Each structure stands twice: as C-alpha cells, then as structure tokens.
PDB file of C-alpha atoms in Angstrom:
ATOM      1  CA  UNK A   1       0.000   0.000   0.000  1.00 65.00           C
ATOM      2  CA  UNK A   2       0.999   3.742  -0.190  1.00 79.00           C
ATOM      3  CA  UNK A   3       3.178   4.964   2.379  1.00 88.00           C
ATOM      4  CA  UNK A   4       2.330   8.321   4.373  1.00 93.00           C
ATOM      5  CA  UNK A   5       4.946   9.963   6.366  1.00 95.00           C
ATOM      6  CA  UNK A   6       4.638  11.977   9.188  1.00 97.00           C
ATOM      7  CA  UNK A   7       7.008  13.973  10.869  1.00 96.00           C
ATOM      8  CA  UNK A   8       7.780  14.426  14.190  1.00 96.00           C
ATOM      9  CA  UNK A   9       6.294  11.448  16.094  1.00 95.00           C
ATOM     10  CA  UNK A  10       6.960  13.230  18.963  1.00 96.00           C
ATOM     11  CA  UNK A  11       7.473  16.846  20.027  1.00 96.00           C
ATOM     12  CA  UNK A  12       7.141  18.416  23.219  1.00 96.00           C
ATOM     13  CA  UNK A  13       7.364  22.224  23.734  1.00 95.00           C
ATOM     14  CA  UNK A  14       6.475  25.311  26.342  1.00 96.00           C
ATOM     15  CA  UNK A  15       3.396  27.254  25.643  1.00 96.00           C
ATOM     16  CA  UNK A  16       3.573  29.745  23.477  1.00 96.00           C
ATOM     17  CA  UNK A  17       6.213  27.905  21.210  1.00 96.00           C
ATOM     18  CA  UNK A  18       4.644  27.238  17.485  1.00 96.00           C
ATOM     19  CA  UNK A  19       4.902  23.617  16.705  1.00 97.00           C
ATOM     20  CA  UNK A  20       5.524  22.582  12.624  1.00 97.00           C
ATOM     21  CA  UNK A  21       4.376  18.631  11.561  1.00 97.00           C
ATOM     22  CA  UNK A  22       4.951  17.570   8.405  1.00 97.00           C
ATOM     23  CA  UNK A  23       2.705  14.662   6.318  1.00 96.00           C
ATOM     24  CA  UNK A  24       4.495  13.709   2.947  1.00 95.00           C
ATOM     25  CA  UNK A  25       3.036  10.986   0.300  1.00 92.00           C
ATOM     26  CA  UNK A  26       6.168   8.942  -0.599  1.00 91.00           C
ATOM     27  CA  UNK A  27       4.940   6.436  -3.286  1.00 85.00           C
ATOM     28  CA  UNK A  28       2.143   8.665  -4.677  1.00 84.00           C
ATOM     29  CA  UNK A  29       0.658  12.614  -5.574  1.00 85.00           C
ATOM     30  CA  UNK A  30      -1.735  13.799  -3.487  1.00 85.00           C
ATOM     31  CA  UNK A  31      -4.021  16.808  -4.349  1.00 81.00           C
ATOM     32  CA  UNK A  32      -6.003  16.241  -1.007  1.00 88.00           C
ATOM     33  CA  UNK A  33      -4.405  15.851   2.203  1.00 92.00           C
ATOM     34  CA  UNK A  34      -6.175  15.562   5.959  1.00 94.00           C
ATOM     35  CA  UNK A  35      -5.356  16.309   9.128  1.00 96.00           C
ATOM     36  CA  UNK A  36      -7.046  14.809  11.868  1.00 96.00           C
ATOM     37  CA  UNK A  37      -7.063  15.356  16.074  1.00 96.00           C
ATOM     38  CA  UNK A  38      -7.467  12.022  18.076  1.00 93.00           C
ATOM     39  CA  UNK A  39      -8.083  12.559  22.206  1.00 88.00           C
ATOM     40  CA  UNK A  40      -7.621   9.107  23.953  1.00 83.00           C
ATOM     41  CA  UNK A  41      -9.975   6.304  23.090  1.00 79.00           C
ATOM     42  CA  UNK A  42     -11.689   8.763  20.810  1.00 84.00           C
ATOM     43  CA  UNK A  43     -12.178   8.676  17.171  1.00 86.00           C
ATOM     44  CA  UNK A  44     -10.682  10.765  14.540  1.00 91.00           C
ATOM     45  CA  UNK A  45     -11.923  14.361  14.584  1.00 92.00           C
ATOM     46  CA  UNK A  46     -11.351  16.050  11.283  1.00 92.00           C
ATOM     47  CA  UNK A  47      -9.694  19.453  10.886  1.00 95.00           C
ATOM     48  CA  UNK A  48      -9.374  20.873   7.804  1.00 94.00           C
ATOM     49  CA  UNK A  49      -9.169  19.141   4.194  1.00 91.00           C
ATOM     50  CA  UNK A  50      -6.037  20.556   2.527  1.00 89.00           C
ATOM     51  CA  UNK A  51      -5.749  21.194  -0.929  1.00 85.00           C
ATOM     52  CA  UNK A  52      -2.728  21.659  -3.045  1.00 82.00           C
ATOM     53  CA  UNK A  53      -2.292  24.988  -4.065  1.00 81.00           C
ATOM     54  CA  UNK A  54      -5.337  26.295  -2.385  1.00 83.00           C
ATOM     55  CA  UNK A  55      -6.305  27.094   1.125  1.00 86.00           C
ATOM     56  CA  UNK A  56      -7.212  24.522   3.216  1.00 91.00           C
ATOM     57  CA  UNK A  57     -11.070  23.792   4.400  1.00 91.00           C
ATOM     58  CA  UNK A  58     -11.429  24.169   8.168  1.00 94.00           C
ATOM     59  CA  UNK A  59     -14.265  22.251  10.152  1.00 92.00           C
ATOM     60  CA  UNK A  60     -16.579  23.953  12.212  1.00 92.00           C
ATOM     61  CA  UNK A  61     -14.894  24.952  15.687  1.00 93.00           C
ATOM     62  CA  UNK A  62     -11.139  24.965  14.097  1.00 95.00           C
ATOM     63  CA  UNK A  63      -9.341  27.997  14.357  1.00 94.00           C
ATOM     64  CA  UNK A  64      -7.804  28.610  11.533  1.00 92.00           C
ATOM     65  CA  UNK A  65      -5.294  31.359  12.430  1.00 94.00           C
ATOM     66  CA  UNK A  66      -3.857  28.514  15.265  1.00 96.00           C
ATOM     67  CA  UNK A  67      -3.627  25.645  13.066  1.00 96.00           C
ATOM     68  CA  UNK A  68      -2.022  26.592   9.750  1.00 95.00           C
ATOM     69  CA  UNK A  69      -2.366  24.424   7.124  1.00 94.00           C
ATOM     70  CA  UNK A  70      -0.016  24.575   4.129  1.00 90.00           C
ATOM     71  CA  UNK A  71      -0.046  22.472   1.172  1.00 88.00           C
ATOM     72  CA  UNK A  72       2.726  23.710  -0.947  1.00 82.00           C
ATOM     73  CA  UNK A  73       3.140  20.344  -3.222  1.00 88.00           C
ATOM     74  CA  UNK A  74       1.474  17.465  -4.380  1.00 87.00           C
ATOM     75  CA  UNK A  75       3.100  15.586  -1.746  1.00 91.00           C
ATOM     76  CA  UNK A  76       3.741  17.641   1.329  1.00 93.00           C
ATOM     77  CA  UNK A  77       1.392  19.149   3.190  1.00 94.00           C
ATOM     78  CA  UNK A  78       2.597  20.589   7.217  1.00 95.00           C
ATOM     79  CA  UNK A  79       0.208  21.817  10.314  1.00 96.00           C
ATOM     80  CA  UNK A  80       1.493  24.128  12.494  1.00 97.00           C
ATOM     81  CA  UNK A  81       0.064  25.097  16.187  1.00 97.00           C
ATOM     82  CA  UNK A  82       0.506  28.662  16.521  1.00 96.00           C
ATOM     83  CA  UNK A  83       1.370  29.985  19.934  1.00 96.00           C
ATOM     84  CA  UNK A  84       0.983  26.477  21.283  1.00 96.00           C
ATOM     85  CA  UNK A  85      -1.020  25.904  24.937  1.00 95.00           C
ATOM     86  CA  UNK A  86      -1.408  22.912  27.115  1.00 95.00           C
ATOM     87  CA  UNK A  87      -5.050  22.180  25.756  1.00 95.00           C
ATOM     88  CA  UNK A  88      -3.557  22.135  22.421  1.00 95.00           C
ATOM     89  CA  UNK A  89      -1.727  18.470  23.579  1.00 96.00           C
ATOM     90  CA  UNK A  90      -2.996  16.050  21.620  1.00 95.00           C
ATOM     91  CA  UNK A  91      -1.939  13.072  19.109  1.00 96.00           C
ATOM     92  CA  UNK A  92      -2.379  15.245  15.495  1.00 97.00           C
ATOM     93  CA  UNK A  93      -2.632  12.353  12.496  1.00 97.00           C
ATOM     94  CA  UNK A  94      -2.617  13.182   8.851  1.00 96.00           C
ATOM     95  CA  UNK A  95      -3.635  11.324   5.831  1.00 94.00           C
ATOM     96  CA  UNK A  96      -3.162  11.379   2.391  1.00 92.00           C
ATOM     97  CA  UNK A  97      -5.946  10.542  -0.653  1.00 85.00           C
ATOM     98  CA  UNK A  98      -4.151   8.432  -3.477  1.00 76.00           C
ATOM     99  CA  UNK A  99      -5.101   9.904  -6.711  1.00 65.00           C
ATOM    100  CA  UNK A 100      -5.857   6.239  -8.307  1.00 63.00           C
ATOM    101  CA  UNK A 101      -8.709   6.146  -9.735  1.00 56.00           C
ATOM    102  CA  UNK A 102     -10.438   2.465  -9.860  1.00 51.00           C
ATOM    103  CA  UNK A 103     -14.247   2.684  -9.262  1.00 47.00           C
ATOM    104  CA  UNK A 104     -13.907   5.715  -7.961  1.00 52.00           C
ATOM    105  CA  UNK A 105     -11.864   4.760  -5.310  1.00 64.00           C
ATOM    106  CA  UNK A 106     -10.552   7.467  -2.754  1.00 75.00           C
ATOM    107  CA  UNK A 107      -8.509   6.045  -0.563  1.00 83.00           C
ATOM    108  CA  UNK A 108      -6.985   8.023   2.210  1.00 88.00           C
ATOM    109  CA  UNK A 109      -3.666   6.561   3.753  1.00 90.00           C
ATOM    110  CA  UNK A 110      -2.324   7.892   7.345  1.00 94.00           C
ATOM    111  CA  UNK A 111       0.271   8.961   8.361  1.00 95.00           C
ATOM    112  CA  UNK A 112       1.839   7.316  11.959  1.00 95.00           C
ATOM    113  CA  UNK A 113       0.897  10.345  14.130  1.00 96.00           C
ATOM    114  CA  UNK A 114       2.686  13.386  16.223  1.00 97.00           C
ATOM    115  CA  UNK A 115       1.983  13.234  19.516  1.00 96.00           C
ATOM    116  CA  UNK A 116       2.130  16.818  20.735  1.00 96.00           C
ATOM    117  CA  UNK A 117       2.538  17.953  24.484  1.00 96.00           C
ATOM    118  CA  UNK A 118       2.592  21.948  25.650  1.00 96.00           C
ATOM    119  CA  UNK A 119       4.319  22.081  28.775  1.00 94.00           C
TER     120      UNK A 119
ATOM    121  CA  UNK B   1     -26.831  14.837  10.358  1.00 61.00           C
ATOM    122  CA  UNK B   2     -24.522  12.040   8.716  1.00 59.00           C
ATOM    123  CA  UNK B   3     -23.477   9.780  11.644  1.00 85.00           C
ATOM    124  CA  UNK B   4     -21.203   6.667  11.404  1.00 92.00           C
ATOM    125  CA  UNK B   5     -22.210   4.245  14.878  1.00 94.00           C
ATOM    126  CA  UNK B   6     -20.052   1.262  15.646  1.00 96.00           C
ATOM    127  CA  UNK B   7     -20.913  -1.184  18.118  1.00 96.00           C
ATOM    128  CA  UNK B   8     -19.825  -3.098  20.347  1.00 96.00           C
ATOM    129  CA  UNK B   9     -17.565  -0.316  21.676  1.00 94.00           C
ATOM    130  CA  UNK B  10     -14.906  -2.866  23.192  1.00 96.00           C
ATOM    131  CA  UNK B  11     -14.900  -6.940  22.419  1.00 97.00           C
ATOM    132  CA  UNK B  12     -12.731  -9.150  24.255  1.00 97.00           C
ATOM    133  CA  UNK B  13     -12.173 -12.863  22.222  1.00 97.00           C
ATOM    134  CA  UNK B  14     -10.426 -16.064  23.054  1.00 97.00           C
ATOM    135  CA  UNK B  15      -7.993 -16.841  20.610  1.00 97.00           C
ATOM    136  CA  UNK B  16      -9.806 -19.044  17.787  1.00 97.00           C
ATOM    137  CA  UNK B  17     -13.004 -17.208  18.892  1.00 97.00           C
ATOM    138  CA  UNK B  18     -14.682 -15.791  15.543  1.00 97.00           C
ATOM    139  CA  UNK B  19     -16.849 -12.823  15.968  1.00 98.00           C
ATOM    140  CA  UNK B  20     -18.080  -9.431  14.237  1.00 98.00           C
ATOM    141  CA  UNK B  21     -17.835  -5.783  14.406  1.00 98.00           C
ATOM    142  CA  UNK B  22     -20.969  -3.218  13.269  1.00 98.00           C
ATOM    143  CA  UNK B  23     -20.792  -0.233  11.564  1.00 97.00           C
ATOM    144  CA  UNK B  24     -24.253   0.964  10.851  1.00 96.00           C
ATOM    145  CA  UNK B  25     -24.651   4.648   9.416  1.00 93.00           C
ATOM    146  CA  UNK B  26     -26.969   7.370   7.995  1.00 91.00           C
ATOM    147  CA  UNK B  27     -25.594   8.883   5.315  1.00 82.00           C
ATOM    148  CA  UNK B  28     -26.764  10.445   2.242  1.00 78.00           C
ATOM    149  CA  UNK B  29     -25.313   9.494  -1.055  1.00 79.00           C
ATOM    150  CA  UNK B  30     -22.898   7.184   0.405  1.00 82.00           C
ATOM    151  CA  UNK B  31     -19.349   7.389  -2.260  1.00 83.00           C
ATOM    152  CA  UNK B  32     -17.207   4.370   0.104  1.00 89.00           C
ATOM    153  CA  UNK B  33     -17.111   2.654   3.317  1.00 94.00           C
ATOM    154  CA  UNK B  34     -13.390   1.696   4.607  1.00 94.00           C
ATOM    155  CA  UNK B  35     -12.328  -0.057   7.375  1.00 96.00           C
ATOM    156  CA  UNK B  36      -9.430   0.621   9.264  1.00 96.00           C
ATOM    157  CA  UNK B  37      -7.087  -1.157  11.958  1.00 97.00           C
ATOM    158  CA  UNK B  38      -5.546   1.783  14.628  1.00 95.00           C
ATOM    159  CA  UNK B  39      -2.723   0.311  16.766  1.00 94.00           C
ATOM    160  CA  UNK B  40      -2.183   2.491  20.505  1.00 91.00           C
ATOM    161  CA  UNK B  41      -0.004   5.383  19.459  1.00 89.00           C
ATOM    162  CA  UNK B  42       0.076   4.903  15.538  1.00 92.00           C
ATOM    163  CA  UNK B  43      -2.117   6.268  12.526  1.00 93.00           C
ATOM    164  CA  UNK B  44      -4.774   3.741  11.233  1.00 94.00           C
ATOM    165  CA  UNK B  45      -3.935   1.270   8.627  1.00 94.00           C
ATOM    166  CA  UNK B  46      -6.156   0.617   5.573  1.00 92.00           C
ATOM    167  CA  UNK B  47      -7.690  -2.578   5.547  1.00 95.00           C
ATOM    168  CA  UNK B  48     -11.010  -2.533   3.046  1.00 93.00           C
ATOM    169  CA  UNK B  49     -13.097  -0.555   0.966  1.00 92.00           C
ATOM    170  CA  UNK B  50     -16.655  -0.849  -0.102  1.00 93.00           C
ATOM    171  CA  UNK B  51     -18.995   1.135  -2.383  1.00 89.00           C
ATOM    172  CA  UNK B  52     -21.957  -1.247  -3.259  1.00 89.00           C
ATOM    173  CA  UNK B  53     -24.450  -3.486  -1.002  1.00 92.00           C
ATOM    174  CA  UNK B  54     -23.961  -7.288  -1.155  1.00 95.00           C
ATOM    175  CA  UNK B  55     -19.780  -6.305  -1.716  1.00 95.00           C
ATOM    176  CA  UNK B  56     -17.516  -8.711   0.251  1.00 96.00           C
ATOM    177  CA  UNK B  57     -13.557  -8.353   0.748  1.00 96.00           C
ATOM    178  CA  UNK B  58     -11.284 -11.047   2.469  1.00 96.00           C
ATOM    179  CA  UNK B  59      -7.931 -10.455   3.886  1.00 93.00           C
ATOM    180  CA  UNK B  60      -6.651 -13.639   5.643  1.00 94.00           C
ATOM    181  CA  UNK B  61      -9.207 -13.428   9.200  1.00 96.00           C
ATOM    182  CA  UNK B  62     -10.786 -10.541   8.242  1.00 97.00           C
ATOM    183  CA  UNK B  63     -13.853 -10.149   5.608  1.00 98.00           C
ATOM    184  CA  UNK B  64     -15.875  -7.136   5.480  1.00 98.00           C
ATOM    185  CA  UNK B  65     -19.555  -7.104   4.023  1.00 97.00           C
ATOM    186  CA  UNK B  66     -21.653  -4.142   3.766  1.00 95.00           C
ATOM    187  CA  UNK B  67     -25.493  -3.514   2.946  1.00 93.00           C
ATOM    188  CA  UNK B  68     -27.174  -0.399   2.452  1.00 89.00           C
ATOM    189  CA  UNK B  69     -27.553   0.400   6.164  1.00 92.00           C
ATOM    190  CA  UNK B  70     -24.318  -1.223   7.946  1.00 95.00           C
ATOM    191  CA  UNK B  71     -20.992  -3.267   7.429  1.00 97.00           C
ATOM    192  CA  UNK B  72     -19.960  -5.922   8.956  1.00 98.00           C
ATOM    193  CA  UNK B  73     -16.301  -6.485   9.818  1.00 98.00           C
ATOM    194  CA  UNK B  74     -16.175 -10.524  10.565  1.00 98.00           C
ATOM    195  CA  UNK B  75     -13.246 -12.073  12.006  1.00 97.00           C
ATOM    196  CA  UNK B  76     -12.569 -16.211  12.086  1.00 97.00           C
ATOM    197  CA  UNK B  77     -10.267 -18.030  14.665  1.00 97.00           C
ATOM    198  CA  UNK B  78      -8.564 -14.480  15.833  1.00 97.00           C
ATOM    199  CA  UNK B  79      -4.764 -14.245  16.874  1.00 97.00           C
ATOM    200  CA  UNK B  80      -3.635 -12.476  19.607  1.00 97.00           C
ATOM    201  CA  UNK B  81      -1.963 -10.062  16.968  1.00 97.00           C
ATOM    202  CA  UNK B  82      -5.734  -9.031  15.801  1.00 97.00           C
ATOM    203  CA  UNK B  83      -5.784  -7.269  18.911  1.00 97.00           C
ATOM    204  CA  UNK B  84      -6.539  -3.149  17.923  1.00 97.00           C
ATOM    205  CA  UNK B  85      -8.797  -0.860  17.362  1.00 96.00           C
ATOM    206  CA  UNK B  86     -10.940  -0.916  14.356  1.00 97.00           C
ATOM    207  CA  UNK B  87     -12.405   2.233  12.543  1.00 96.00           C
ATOM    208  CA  UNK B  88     -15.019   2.437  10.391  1.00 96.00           C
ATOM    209  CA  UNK B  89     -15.491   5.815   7.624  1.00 94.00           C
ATOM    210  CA  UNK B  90     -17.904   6.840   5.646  1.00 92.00           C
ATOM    211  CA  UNK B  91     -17.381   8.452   2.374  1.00 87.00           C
ATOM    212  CA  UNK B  92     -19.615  11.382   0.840  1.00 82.00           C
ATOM    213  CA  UNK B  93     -19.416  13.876  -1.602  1.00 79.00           C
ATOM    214  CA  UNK B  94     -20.457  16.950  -0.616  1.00 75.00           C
ATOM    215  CA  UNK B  95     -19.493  20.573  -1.753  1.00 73.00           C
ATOM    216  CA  UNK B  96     -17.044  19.338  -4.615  1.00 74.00           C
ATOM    217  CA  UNK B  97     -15.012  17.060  -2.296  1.00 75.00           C
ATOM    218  CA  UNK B  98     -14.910  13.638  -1.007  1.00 78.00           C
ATOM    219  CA  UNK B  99     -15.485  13.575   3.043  1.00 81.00           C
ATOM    220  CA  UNK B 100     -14.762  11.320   5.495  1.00 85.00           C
ATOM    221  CA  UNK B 101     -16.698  10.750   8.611  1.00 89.00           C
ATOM    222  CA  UNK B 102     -15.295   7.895  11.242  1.00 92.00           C
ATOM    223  CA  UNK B 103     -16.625   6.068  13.875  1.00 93.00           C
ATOM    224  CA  UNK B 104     -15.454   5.593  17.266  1.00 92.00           C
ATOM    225  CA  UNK B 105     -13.943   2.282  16.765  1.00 94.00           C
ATOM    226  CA  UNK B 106     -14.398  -1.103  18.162  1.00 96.00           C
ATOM    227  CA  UNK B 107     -11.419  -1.799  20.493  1.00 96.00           C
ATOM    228  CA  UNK B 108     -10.475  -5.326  20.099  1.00 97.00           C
ATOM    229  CA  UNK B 109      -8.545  -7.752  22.989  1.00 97.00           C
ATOM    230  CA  UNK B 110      -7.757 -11.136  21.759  1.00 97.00           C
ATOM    231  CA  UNK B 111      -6.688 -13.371  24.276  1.00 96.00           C
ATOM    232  CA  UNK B 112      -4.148 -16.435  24.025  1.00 95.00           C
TER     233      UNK B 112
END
C-alpha cells in the first residue's frame, strides 16, 4: 500500500512555542491531504481538508489562524500550532488521498501520528 | 446529520473465537465505506473498501460485508496479533469534495 509519512512522532514544547508537523506521500501525488485530532480512546476528529495549491477547508470549531495548514506540493502538506497551549496536547494524524482512480476509489492513507505535548 | 455508529464499543475474544464488528450509518449518497485497523499510538492502517451493497472483501481473518444500512467487519479463529482498534469511515461527496466521517472504533482484545 501507499506509504504516508509523518514527521515528528513526537514533540514536546512550552506554551507559546509554534509547533511545525509535516505529512508527505512517498509512493504517490496527493491533491487532497487531511489532518485529523485524536483525544484518547476517541475517534478521529477532522480538521481541515487541505488542498494543493489552495487554502485549506477548516471544520466547524477549528481555528484557523492557530492551526495553519499549508499544502505547498502534491506531496507535502505541514500543520502548524501557533502559539501552542497545554489544551492544544494532543496526538495530530494526517492522511493522504491516493489519486488512483479504480471505481472511484478514494482512498486516504495515514500517516503514523505526532503526539504533541505543551508544557 | 450524517453519523457513522459502531458497536460493540470494546470486544474481548479467546484466541480461535470468531466474531463481528458493526458499523451501521446514515448517510446520504454514500461514495465508500473503509475499514481501518488503529494500533495504541500509531495512525490507522487501511484494511477494506466498499462502495456497493452485497460487496464482500477477504484479507486472511478478516472479511468485510456491507449492505445499504451497515458493514460488517467478521473475524474467524482471531490471533492475539488481531488485537486493535478498528475504525469504520464513511465516504460522501459533498461541496465538490470527497469527506470522510469515522466512527469511534471497536477496540479489540484477543486473548491467548
């Protein structure tokens, strides 16, 4: 399968800091890249859906100006926490949609995670 | 509202105990169901996806069926090393895009 990586898988920092995470599609292009916030034994809560060139779609209750989204390339995409506070701490996943086209098949692949903590 | 429910919330299995996991949702204009496998502290894996009722897809324990209300994510004679958490997503397109929405997950303990 594709391969999704995600950079750091572990950063912690003192509030106030900005924190940068990095998703890259290795094996394929992807126009559409998500980033996703997981609290413990909770599912994935989606973000913002970021598009290459283009600004990135927040969800409802995101702040946009605190998590910036850039998707410079067709296979890099980065998140970073602005002015980063302890209630920001969380594991931060991304995934990546492979282009391929089979049925209309849209498969997102994931990235391994950052797990974030704001001292 | 779209919602994705998955039940049971946490399963505990013998080893060589076969059983299934439910993901029923309420979606309109449903573009892919995909099933996931989440280990603690990693991003989820891709296991299956499927777009049409009476669809099947095997991958050694694991087949996944889904009808026009739910999936089914059965499992025969589990090993310990099944033991995760399992996601289900649902696909729609809305606004020009393709959006996921998951479910909570069925946390899965197989015992040896």
């Amino acid at each position: 399968g594709a391969v999704v990586s995600q950079h750091p898988s572990w950063v912690i920092c003192k509030s106030g800091t900005s924190v940068k995470i990095e998703c890259r599609s290795l094996d394929f292009q992807a126009t559409t890249m998500f980033w996703y916030r997981q609290f413990p034994k909770q599912s994935l809560m989606l973000m913002a859906t970021s598009n290459e060139g283009s600004k990135a779609t927040y969800e409802q209750g995101v702040e946009k100006d605190k998590f910036l989204i850039n998707h410079a390339s067709l296979t890099l995409s980065t998140l970073t926490v602005t002015s980063a506070h302890p209630e920001d701490s969380s594991f931060y996943i991304c995934s990546a949609r492979d282009l391929t086209v089979h049925r209309g098949e849209n498969i997102q692949y994931f990235g391994a995670g950052t797990r974030l903590s704001v001292l | 509202e779209d919602q994705v429910t998955q039940s049971p919330e946490a399963l505990r299995l013998q080893e060589g105990e076969s059983s299934s996991l439910n993901c029923s949702y309420t979606v309109s204009g449903l573009r892919g169901l995909f099933w996931y496998r989440q280990d603690p502290g990693k991003g989820p894996e891709f296991l299956f996806t499927l777009y049409s009722a009476g669809e099947e897809k095997e991958k050694e324990r694991l087949k996944a069926t889904l009808t026009k209300k739910e999936s089914f994510l059965h499992i025969t004679a589990p090993k310990p090393e099944d033991s995760a958490t399992y996601l289900c997503a649902v696909q729609v397109f809305t606004g020009g895009s393709y959006i996921p929405t998951f479910g909570r997950g069925t946390s899965l303990i197989v015992h040896p």
